[in-house]
Coordinates of C-alpha atoms and ligand atoms in Angstrom, one line a residue:
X1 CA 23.6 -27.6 7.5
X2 CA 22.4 -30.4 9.7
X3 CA 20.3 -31.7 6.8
X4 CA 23.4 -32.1 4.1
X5 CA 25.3 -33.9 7.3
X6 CA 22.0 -36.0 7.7
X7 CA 22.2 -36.6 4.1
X8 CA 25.5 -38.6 3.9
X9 CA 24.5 -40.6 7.4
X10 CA 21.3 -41.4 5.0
X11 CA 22.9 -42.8 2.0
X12 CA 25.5 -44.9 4.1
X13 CA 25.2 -49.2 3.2
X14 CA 26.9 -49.1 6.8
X15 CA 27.0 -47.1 9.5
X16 CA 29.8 -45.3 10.6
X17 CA 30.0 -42.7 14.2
X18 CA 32.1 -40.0 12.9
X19 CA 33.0 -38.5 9.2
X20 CA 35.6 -37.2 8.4
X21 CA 36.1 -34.7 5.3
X22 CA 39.6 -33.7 4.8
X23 CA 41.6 -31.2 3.1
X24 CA 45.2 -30.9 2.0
X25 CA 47.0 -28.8 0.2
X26 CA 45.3 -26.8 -2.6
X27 CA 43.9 -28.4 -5.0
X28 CA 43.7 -31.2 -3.1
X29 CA 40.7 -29.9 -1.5
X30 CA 37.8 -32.1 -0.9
X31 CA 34.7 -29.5 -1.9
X32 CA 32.8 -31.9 0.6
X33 CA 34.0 -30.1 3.5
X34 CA 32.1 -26.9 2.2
X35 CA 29.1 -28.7 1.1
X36 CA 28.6 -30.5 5.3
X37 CA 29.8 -26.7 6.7
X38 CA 28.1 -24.7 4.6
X39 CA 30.9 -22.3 4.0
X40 CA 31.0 -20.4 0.7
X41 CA 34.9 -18.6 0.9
X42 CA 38.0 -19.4 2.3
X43 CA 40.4 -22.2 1.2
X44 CA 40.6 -24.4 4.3
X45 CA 44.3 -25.8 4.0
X46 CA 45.2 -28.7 6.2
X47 CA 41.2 -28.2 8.0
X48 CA 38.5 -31.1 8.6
X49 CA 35.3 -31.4 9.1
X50 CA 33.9 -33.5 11.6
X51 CA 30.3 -35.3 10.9
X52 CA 27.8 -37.2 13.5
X53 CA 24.7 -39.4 12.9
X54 CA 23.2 -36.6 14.9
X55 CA 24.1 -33.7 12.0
X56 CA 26.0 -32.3 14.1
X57 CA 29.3 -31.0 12.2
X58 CA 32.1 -29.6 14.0
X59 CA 35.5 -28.1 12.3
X60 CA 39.4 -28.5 12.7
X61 CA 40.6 -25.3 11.5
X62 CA 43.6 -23.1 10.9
X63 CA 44.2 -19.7 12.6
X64 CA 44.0 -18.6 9.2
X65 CA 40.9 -19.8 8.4
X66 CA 38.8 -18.7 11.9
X67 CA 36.6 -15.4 10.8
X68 CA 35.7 -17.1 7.0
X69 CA 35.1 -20.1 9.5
X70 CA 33.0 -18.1 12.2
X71 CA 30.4 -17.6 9.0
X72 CA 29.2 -21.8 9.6
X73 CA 28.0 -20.8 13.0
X74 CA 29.5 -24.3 13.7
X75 CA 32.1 -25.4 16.5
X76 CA 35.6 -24.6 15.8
X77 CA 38.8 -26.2 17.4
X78 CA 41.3 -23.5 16.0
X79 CA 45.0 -25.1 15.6
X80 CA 48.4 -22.8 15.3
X81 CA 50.5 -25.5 14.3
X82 CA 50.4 -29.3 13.1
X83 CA 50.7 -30.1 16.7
X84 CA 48.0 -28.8 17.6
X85 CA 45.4 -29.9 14.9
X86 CA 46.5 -33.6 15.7
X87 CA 45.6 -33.1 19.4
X88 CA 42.1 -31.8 18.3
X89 CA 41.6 -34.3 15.8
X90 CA 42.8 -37.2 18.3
X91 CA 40.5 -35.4 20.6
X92 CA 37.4 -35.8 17.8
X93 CA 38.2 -39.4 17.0
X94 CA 38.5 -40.5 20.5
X95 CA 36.0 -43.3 21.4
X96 CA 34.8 -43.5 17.8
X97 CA 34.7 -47.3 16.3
X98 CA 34.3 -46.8 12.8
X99 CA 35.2 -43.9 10.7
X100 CA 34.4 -42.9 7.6
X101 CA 36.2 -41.6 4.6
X102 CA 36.1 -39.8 1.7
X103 CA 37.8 -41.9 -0.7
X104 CA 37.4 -40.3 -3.8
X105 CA 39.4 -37.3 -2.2
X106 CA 41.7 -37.4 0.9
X107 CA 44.8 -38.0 0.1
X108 CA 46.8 -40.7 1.3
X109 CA 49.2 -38.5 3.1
X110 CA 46.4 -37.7 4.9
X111 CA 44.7 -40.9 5.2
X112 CA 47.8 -42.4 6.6
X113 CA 47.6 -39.6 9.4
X114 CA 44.2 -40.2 10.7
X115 CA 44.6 -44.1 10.8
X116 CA 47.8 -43.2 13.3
X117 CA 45.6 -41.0 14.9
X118 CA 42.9 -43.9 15.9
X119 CA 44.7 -46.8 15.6
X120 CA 41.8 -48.8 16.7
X121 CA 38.8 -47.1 14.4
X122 CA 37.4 -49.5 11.5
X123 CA 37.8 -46.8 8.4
X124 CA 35.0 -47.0 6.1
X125 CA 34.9 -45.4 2.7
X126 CA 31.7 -43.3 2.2
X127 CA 32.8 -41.1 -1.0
X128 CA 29.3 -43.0 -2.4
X129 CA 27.0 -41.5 0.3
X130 CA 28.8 -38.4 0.1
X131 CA 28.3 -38.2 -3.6
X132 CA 24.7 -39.2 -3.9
X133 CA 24.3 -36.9 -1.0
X134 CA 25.4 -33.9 -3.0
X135 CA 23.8 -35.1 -6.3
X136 CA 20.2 -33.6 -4.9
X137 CA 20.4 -30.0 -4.1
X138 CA 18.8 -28.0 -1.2
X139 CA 17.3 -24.6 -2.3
X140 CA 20.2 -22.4 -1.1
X141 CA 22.2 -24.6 -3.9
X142 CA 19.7 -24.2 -6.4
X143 CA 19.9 -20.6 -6.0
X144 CA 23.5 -19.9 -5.8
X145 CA 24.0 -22.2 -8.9
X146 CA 20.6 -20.6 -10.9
X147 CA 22.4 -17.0 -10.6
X148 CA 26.2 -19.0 -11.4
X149 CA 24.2 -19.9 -14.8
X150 CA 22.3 -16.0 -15.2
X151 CA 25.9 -14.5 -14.9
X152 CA 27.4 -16.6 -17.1
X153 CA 24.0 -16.2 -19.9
X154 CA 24.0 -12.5 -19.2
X155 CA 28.5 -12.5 -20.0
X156 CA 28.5 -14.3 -22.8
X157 CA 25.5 -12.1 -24.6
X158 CA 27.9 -8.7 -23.3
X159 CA 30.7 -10.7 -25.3
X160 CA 29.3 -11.7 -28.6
X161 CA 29.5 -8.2 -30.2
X162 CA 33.4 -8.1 -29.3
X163 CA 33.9 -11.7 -31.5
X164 CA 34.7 -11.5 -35.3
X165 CA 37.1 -12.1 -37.8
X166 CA 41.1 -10.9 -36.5
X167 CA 40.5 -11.4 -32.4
X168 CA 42.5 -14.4 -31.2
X169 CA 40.6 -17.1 -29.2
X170 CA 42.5 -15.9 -26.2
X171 CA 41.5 -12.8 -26.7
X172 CA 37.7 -14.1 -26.8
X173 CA 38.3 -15.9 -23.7
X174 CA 39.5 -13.0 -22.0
X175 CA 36.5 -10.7 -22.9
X176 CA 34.1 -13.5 -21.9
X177 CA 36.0 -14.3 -17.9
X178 CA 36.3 -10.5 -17.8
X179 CA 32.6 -9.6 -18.2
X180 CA 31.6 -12.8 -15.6
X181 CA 33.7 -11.4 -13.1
X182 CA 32.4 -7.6 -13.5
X183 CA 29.1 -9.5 -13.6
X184 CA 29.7 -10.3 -9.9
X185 CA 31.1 -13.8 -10.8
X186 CA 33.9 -15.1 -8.3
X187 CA 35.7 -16.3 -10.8
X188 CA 35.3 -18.3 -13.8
X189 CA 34.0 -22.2 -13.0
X190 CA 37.0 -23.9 -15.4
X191 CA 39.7 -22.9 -17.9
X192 CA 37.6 -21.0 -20.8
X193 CA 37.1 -23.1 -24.2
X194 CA 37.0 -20.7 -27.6
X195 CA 38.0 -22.9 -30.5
X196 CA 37.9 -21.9 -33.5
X197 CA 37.9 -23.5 -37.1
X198 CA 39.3 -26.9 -36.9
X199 CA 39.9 -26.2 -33.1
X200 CA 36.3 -26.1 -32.6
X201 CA 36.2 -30.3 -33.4
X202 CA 38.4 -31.2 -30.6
X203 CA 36.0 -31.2 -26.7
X204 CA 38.2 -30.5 -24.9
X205 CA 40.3 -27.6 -26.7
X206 CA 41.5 -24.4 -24.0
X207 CA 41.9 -21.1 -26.1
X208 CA 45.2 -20.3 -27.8
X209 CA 46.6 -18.0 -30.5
X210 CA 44.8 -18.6 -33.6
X211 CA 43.0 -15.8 -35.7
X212 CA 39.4 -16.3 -35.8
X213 CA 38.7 -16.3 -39.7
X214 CA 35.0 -15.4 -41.5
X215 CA 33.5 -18.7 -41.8
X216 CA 34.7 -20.4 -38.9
X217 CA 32.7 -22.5 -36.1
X218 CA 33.3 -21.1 -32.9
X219 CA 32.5 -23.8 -30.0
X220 CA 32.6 -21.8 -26.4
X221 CA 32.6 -23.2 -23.4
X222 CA 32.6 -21.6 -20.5
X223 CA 31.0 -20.4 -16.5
X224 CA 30.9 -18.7 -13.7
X225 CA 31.9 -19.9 -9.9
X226 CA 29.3 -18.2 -7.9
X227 CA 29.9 -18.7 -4.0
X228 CA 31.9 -22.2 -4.9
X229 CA 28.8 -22.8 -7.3
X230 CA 29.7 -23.6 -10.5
X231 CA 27.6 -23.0 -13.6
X232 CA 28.9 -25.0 -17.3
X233 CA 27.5 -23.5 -21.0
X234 CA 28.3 -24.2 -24.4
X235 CA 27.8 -22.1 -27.2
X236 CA 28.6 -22.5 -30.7
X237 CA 28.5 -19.5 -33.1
X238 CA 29.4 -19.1 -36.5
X239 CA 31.7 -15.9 -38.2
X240 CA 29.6 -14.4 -41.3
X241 CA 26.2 -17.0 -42.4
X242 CA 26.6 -20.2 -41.7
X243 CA 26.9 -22.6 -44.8
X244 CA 24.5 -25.1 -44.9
X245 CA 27.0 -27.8 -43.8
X246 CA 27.7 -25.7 -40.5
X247 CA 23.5 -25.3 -40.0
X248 CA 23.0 -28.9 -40.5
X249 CA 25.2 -29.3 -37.9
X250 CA 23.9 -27.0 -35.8
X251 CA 20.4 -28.3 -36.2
X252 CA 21.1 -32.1 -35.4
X253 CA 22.7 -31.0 -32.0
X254 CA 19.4 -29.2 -31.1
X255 CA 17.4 -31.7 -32.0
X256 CA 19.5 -34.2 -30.0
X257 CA 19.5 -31.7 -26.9
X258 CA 15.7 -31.2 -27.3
X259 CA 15.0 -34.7 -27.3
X260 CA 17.1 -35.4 -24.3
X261 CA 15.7 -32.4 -22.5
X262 CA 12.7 -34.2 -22.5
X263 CA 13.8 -36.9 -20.3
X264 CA 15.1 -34.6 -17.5
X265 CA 12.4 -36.2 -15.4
X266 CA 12.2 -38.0 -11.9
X267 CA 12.6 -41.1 -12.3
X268 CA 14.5 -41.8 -15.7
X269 CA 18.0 -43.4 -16.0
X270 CA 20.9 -41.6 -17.0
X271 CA 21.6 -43.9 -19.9
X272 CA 18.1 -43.5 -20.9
X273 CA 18.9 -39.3 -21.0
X274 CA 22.1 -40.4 -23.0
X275 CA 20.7 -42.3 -25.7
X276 CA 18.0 -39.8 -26.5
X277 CA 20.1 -37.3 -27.9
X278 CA 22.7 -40.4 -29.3
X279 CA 20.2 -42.1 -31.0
X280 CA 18.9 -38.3 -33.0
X281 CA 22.6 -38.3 -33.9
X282 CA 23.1 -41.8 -34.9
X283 CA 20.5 -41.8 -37.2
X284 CA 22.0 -38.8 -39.4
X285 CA 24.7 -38.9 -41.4
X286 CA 27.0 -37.4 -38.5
X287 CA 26.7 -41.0 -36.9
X288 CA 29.5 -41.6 -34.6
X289 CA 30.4 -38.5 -34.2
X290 CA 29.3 -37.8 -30.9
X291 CA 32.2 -38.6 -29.1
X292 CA 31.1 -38.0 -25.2
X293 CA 28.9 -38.5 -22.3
X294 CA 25.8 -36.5 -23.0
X295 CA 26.3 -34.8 -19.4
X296 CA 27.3 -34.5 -15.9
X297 CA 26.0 -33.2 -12.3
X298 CA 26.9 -29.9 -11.4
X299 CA 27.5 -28.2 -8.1
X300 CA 30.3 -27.2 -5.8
X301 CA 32.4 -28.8 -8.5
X302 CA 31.9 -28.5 -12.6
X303 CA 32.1 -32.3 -12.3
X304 CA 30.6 -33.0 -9.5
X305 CA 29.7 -36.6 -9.3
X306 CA 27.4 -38.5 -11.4
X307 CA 27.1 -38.9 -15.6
X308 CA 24.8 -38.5 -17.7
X309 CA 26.4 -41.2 -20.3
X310 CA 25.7 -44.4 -22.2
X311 CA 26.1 -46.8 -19.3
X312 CA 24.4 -44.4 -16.2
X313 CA 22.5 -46.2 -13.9
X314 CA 22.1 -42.7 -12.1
X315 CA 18.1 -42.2 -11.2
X316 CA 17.2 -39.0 -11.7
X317 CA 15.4 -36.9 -9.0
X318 CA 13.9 -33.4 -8.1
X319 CA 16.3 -31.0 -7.2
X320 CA 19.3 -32.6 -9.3
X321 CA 21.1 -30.3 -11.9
X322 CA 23.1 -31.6 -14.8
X323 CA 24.4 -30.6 -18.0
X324 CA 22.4 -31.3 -21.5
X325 CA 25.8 -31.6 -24.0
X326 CA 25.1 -33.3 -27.1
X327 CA 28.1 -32.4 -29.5
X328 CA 29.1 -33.3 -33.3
X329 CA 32.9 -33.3 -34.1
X330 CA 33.8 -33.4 -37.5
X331 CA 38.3 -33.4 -37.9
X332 CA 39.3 -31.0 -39.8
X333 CA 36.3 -29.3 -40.4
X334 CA 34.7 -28.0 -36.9
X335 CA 32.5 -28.9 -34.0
X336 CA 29.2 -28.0 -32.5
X337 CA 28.4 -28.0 -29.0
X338 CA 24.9 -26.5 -26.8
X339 CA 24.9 -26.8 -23.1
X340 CA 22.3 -26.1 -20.9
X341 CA 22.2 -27.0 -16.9
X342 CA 18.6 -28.4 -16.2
X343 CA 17.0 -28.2 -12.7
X344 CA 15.1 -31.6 -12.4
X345 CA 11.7 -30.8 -10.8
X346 CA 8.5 -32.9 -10.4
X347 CA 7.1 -30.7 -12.9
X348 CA 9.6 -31.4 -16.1
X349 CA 13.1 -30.1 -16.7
X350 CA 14.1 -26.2 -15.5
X351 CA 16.9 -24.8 -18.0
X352 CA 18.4 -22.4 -15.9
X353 CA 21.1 -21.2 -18.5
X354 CA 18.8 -19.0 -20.5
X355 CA 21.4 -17.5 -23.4
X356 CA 19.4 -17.6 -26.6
X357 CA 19.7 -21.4 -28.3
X358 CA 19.7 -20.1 -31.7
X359 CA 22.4 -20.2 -34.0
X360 CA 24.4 -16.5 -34.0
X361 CA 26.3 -15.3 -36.9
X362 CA 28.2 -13.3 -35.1
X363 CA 31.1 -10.2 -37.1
Ligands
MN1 MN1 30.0 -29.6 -19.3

């Protein structure tokens, strides 16, 4: 993992002599600590990880933690008790000038702790390194999110048969986390997203009690954690034939993902991605009614650092994967949604989601 350590150093506007990720209690987990290590299980309670200009990464670590820790190949200091992980963190900090942070996720508990610990250290924030850092992916990334987004295709294609008129969105949800996890998914990515009918207009809608009814738009959204990889897909299917309200709809948003597909490119702004699919939208009758970023990076998190979104100055580059959202949101009527996660390579966009695109009646 010495490249991902050499990774932050590169990205840094100053330099710093030590790094330090560091994780509370869960969920105040800083996913950071397993991108430097490496490590794909365990929870990591209370642990740190060290970094050095040099890529060398060394971890504080609970008793608890040693054998999923052993897995890094990295050096361990092993603590029993809070005692003892302040001695080997005083022990790591000692002689270092200037620290740096993780801003954007230790927690000031925490913070306050390593500051007593080297009273004399310069702390510098680095959460932007870090985050630019884990924007590109290496090929063991790549890999673990590409089969993330195959089990989550493969579940939701298992599921469709089971959706029709009577089941309860929960019930849809249920079916859908069950078949990733027999699917060898570790878990699902986020809390599952079946709404139905008028539920189906609102983004960010979980899954609750209604009755899915013949006629309804069903928007779900949904993935599979794979190894701490997440993978993020939207579908939208329809109960019985789609009226030709619901299939205007459905078309606008695919011609707004197409078009931003086609900017998944090195070199293009996020904003520029954005306002592909906005502008399709914008100029048919459902202006307005895109009511969110077109995307985001994913990765060790589901939102894992930079958007895709009408003011992103991100730059995109090979070996960066983000979600292609475009969404219409009628009230009271229903919602579309298709998301894909795109692999940027030299060579154009990679859609490594590959459930069909196509609008499915399903019941
Ligand atoms: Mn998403």
């Amino acid at each position: 993992m010495k490249a991902r350590v050499k990774a932050i150093y590169r990205n840094l506007k100053q330099p710093v002599d030590a790094i330090v990720l560091s994780n509370s209690t869960d969920p105040h987990i800083d996913m950071s600590f397993f991108y430097a290590t490496g490590l794909t299980d365990g929870l990591f309670e209370g642990c740190t990880a060290w970094l050095f200009p040099d890529g060398r990464c060394e971890i504080v670590t609970s008793a608890l933690e040693e054998e999923a820790a052993k897995k890094s190949g990295l050096l361990l200091h092993i603590f029993r008790n809070r005692d003892e992980r302040l001695a080997a963190m005083k022990a790591l900090a000692k002689g270092v000038r200037r620290i740096g942070f993780n801003a954007s996720e230790i927690t000031q508990k925490a913070y306050a702790e390593l500051v007593k610990l080297a009273p004399r250290a310069r702390m510098a924030d680095v959460s932007e390194a870090v985050m630019r850092a884990r924007l590109v992916k290496d090929d063991a990334e790549i890999e673990l999110i590409r089969t993330a987004c195959g089990i989550a295709s493969r579940s939701l294609e298992q599921t469709l048969p089971f959706i029709r008129a009577g089941r309860t969105e929960s019930e849809v949800a249920a079916e859908l986390v069950y078949a990733m996890q027999k699917n060898g998914a570790t878990g699902p990515a986020f809390r599952t997203i079946v709404g139905a009918g008028p539920n189906s207009a609102e983004p960010h809608y979980t899954a609750g009690p209604r009755e899915i009814r013949r006629g309804d738009l069903i928007v779900i959204d949904f993935g599979a954690l794979f190894k701490m990889y997440h993978s993020d897909v939207t579908r939208t299917v329809v109960v019985g034939p789609a009226s030709p309200e619901q299939r205007e709809m459905y078309d606008t948003v695919r011609r707004a993902q197409d078009a931003a597909m086609e900017k998944f490119r090195p070199g293009v702004k996020g904003k520029t991605v954005d306002a592909a699919a906005r502008r399709l939208i914008d100029a048919t009758k459902y202006k307005g009614r895109f009511i969110h970023g077109l995307g985001h990076s994913i990765g060790l998190a589901t939102h894992d650092g930079g958007g895709l979104n009408s003011v992103s100055d991100i730059v995109l580059k090979p070996s960066m994967v983000f979600t292609n959202e475009p969404g219409i949101y009628v009230s009271g009527f229903g919602g579309v949604r298709i998301e894909d996660d795109v692999l940027v390579t030299r060579g154009g966009p990679q859609v490594l989601s590959t459930a069909s695109r196509d609008l499915i009646s399903v019941g």
